[in-house]
PDB file of C-alpha atoms and ligand atoms in Angstrom:
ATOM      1  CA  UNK A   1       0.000   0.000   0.000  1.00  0.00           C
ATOM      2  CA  UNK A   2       1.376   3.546  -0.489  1.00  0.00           C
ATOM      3  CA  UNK A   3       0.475   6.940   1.503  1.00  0.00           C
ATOM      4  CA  UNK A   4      -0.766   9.955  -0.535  1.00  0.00           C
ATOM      5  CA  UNK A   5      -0.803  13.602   1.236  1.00  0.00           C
ATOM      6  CA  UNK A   6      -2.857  16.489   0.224  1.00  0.00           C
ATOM      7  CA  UNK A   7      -0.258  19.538   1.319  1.00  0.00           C
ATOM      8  CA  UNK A   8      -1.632  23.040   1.876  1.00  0.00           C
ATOM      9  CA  UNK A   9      -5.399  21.970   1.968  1.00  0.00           C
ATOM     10  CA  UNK A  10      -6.538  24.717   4.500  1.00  0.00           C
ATOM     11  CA  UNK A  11      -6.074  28.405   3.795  1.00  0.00           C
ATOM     12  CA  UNK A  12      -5.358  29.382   7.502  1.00  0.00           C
ATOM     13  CA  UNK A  13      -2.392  26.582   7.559  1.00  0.00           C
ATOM     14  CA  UNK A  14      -0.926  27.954   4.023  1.00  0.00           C
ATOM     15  CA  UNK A  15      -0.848  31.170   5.901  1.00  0.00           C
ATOM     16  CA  UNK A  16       0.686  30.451   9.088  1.00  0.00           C
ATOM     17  CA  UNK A  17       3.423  29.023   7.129  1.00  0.00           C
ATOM     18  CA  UNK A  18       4.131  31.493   4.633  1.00  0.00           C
ATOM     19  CA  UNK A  19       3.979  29.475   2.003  1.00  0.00           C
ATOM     20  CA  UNK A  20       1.395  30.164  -1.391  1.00  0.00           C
ATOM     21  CA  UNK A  21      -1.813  28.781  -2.198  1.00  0.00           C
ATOM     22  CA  UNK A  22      -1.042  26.385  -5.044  1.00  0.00           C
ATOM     23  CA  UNK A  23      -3.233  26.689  -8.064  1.00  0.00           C
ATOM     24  CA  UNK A  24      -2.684  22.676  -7.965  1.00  0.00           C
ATOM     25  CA  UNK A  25      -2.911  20.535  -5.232  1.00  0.00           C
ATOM     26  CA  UNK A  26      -0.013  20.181  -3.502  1.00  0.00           C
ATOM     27  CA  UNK A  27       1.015  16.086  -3.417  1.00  0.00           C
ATOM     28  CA  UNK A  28       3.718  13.946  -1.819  1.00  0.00           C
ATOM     29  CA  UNK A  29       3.802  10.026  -0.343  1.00  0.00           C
ATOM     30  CA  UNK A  30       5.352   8.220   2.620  1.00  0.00           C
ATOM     31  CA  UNK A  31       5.868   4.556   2.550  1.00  0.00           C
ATOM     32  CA  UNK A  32       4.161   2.010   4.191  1.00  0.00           C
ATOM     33  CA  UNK A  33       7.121   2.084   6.388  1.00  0.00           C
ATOM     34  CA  UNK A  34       5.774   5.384   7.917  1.00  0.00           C
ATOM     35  CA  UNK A  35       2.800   3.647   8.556  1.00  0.00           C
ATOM     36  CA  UNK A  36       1.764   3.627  12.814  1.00  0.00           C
ATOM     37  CA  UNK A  37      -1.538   1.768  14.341  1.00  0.00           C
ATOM     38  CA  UNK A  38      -3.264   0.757  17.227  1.00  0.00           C
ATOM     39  CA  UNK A  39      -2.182   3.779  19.551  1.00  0.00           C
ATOM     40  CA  UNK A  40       1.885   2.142  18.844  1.00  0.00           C
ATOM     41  CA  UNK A  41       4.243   5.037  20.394  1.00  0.00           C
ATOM     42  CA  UNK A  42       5.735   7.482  17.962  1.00  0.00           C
ATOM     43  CA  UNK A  43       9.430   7.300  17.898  1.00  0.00           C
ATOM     44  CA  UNK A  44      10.981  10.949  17.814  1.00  0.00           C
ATOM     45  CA  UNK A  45      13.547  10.354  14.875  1.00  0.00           C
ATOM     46  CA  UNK A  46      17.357  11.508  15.748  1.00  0.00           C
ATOM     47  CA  UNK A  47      17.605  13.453  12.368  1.00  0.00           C
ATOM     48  CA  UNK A  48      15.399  16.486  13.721  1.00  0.00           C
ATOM     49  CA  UNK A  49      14.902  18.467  16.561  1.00  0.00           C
ATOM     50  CA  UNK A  50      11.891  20.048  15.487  1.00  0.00           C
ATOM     51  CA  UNK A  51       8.962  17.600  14.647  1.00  0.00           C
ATOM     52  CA  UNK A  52       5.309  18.789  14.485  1.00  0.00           C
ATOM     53  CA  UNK A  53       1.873  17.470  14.132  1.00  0.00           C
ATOM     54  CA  UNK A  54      -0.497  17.561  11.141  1.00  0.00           C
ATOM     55  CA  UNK A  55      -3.691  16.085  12.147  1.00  0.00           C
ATOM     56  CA  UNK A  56      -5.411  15.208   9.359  1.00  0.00           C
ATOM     57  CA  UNK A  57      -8.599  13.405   8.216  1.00  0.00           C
ATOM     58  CA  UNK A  58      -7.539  10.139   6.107  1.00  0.00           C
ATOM     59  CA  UNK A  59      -9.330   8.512   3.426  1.00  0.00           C
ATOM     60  CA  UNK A  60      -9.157   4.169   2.683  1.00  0.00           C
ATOM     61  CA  UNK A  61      -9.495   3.485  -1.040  1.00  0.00           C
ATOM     62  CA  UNK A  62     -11.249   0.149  -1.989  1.00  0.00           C
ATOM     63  CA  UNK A  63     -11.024  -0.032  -5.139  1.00  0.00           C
ATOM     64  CA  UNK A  64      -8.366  -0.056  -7.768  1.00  0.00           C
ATOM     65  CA  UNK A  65      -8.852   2.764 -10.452  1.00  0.00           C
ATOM     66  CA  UNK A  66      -7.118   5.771 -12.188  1.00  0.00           C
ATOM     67  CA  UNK A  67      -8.279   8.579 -14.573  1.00  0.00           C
ATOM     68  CA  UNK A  68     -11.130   8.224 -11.542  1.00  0.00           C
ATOM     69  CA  UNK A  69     -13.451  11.200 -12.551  1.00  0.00           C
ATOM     70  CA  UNK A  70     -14.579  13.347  -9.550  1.00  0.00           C
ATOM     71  CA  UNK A  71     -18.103  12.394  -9.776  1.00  0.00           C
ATOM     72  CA  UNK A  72     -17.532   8.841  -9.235  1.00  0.00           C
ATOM     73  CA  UNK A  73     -14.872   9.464  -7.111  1.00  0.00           C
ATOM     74  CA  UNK A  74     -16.867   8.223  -3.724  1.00  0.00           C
ATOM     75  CA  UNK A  75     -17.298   5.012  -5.191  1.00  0.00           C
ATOM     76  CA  UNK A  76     -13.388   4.352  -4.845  1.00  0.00           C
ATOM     77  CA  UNK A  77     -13.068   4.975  -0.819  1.00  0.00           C
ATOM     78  CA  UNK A  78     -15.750   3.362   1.818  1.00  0.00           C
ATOM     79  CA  UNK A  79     -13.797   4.396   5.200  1.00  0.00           C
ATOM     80  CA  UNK A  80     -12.152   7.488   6.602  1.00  0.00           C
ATOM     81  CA  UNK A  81     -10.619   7.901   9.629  1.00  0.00           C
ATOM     82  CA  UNK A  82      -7.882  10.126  11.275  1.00  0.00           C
ATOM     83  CA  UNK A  83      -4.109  10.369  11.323  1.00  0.00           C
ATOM     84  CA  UNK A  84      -1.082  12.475  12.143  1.00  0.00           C
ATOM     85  CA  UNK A  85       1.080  13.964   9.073  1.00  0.00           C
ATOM     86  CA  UNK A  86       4.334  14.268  10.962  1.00  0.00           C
ATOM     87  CA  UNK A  87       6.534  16.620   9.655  1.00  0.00           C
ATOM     88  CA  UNK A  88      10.241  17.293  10.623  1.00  0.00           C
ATOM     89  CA  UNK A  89       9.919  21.457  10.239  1.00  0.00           C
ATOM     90  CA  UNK A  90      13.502  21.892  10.570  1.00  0.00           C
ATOM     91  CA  UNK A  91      14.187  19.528   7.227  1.00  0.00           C
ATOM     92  CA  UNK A  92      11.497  20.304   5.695  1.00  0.00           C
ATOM     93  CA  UNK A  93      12.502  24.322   5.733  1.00  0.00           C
ATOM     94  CA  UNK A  94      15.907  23.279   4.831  1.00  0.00           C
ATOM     95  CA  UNK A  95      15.132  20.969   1.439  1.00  0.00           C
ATOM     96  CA  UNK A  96      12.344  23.396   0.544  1.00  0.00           C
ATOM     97  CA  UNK A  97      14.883  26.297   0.719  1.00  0.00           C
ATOM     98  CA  UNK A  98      17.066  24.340  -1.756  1.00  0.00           C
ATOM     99  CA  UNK A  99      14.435  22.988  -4.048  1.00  0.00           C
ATOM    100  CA  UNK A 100      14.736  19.777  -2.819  1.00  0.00           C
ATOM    101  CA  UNK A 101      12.578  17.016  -2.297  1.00  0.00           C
ATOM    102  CA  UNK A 102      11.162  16.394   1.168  1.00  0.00           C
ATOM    103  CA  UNK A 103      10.967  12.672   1.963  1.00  0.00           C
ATOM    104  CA  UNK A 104      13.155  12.723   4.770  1.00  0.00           C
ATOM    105  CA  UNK A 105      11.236  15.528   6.698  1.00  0.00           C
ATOM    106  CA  UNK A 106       7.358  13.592   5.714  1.00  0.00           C
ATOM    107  CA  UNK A 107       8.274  10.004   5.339  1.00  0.00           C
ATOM    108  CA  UNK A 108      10.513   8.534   8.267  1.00  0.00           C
ATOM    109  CA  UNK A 109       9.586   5.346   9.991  1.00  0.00           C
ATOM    110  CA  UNK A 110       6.287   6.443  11.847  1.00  0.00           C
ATOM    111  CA  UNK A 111       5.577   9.421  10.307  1.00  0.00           C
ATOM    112  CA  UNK A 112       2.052   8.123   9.426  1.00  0.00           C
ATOM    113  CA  UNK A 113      -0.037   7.542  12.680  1.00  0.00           C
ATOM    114  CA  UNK A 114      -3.553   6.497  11.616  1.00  0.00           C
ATOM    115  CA  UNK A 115      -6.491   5.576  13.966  1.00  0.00           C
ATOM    116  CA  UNK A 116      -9.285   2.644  13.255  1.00  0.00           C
ATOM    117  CA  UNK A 117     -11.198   3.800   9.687  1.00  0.00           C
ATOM    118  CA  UNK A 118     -14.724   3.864  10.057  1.00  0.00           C
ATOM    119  CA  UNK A 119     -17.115   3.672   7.264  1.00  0.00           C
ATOM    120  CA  UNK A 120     -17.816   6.732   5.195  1.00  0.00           C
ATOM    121  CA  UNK A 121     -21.893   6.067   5.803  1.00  0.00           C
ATOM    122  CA  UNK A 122     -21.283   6.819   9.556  1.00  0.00           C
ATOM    123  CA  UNK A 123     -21.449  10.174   8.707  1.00  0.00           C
ATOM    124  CA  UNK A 124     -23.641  12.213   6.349  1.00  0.00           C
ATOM    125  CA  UNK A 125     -21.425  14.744   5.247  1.00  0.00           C
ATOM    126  CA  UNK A 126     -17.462  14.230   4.771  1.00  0.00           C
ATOM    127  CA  UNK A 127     -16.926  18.063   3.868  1.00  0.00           C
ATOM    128  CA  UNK A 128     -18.697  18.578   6.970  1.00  0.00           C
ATOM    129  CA  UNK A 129     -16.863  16.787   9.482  1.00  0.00           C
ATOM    130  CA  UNK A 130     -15.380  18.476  13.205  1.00  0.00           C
ATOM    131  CA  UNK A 131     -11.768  17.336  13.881  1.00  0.00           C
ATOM    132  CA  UNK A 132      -9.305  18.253  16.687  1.00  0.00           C
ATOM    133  CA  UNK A 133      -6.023  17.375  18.284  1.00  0.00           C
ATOM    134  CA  UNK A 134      -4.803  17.616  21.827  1.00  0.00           C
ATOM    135  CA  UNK A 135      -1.682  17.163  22.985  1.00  0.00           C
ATOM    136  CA  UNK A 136      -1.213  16.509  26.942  1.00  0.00           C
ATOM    137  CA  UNK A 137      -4.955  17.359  26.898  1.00  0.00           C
ATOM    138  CA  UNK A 138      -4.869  20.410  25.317  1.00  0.00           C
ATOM    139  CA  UNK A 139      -6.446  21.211  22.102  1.00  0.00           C
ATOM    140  CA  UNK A 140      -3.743  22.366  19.633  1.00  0.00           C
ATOM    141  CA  UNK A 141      -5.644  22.126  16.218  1.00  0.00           C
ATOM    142  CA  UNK A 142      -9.360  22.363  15.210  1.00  0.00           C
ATOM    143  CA  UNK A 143     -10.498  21.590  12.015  1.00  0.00           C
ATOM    144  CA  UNK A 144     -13.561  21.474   9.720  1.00  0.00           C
ATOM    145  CA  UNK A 145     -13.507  19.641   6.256  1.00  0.00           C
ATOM    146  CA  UNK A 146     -15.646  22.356   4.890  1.00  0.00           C
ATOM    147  CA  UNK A 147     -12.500  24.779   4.898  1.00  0.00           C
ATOM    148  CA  UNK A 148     -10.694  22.113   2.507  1.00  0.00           C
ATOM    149  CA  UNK A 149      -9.658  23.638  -0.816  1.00  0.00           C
ATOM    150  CA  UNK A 150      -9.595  20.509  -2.868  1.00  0.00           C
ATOM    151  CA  UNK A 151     -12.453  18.233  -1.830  1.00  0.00           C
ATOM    152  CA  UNK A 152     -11.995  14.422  -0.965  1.00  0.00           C
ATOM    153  CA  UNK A 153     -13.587  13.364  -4.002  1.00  0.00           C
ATOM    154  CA  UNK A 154     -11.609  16.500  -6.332  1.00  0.00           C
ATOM    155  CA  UNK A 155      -8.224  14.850  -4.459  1.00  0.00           C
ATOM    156  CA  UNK A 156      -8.914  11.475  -5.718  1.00  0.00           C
ATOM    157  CA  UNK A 157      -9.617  12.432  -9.406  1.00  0.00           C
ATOM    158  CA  UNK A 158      -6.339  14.575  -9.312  1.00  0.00           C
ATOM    159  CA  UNK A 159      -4.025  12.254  -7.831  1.00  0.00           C
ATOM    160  CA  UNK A 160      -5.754   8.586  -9.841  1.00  0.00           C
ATOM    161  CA  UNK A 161      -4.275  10.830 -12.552  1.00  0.00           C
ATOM    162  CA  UNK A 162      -0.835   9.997 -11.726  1.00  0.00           C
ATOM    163  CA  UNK A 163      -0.955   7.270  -9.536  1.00  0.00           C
ATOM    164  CA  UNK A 164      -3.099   4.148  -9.987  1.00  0.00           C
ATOM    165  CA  UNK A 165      -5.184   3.710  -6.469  1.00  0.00           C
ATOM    166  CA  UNK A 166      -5.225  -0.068  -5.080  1.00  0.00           C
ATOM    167  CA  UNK A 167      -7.362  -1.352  -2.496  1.00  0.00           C
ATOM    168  CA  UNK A 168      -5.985  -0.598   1.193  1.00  0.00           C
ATOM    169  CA  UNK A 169      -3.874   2.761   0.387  1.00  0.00           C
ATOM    170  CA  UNK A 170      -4.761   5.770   2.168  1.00  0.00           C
ATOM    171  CA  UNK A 171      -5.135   9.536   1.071  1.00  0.00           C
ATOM    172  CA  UNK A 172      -4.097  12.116   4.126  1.00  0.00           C
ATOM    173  CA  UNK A 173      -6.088  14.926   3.278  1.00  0.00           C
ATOM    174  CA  UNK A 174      -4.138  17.939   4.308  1.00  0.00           C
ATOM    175  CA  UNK A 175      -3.791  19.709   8.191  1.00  0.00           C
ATOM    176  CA  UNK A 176      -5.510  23.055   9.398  1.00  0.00           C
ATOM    177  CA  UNK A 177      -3.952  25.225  11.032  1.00  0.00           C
ATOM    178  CA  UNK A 178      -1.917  25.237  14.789  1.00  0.00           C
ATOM    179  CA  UNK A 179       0.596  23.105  14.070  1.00  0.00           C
ATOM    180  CA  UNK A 180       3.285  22.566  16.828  1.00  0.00           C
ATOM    181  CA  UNK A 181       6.044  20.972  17.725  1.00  0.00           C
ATOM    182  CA  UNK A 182       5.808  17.630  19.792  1.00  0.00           C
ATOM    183  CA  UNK A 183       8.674  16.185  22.389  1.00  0.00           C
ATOM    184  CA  UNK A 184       9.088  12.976  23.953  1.00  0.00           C
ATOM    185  CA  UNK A 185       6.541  12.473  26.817  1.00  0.00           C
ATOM    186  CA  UNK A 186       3.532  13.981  24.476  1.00  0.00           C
ATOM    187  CA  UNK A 187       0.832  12.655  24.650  1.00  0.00           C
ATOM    188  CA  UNK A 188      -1.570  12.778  21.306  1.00  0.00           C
ATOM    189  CA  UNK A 189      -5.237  12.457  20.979  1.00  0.00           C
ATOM    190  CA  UNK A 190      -7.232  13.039  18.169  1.00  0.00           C
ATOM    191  CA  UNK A 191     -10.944  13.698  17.851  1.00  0.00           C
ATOM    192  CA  UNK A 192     -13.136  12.830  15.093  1.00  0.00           C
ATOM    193  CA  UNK A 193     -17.096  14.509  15.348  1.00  0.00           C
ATOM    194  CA  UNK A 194     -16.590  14.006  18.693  1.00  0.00           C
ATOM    195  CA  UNK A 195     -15.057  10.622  19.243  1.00  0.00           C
ATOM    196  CA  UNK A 196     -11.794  10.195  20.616  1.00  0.00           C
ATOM    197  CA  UNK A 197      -9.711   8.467  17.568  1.00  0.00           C
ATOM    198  CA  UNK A 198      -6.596   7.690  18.307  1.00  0.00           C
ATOM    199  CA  UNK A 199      -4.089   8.724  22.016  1.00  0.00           C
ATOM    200  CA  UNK A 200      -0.491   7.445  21.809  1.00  0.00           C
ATOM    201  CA  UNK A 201       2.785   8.558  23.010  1.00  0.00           C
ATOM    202  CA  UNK A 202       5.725  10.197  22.236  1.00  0.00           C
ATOM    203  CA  UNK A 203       8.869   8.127  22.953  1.00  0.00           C
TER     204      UNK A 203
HETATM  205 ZN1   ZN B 301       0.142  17.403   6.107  1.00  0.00          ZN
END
């Protein structure tokens, strides 16, 4: 399975990062390696010293396809559920100052915390879904999928374009904003409509 990320999905985030609103969406993977379930601890990697947290809603394809157009789009994902995009800052700033690519700041081993999916017909809306992250407790980031720029089923048409989708890969759909740095003894705990998602450490 691979990992597709939706970068700069939420105006407010673009902003408190200085960065432009792309006229495209903004895409990048981690492997599977990145890949973190069932509450496992988060391992702070040695090659930063400045990680933060992207909560972000996540989307479970079902159904192989590409060239998917947008209006059959929901017919190629049947759960969603919520993860972490973490993001060594510190790389990240320094590749993107050079025009290099970022894998080593987005796709380390356990970059890619994910909580149980849930199926889509839980909910009645998806661009109208309440998220949140606290850390220790304490809400850092609040988001609504109604602020997205490029829609679930818009993200699936663009990236099927590019990369085939197979059953069991999952779409990160982009963070709002208040990201934040994490350190070891964090605790994490996301919030989907309500329902606690996911809580795990940092070790
Ligand atoms: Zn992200």
């Amino acid at each position: 399975m691979k990992i597709i990320c939706i970068g700069r999905n939420y105006a407010a985030h673009i902003k408190e990062l200085n960065n432009d609103t792309p006229a495209e969406p903004v895409v990048f993977l981690k492997p599977d390696t990145a890949l973190l379930k069932n509450n496992e601890p988060f391992y702070y990697p040695s090659h930063s010293s400045d990680v933060h947290h992207e909560v972000e809603v996540v989307v479970r394809i079902h159904k192989n396809g590409k060239f998917i157009a947008p209006e059959f789009a929901h017919k190629y994902y049947d759960e969603i559920g919520l993860g972490v995009d973490f993001t060594a800052r510190d790389v990240q700033q320094r590749l993107k100052e050079k025009g290099l690519p970022w894998e080593i700041a987005k796709g380390f081993n356990g970059s890619a915390p994910v909580s149980e999916m849930v199926p889509k017909s839980h909910f009645t809306n998806l661009q109208d879904l309440h998220f949140s992250l606290a850390v220790n407790g304490e809400v850092k980031q609040k988001g609504h999928t109604a602020l997205m720029l490029t829609t679930i089923d818009q993200m699936i048409a663009y990236v099927s374009q590019f990369f085939q989708l197979k059953t069991g890969d999952l779409i990160f759909t982009g963070t709002p904003e208040g990201v934040g740095p994490v350190k070891i003894g964090d605790t994490l705990t996301g919030y989907l409509e309500g329902k606690e998602m996911f809580t795990f450490s940092v070790k």
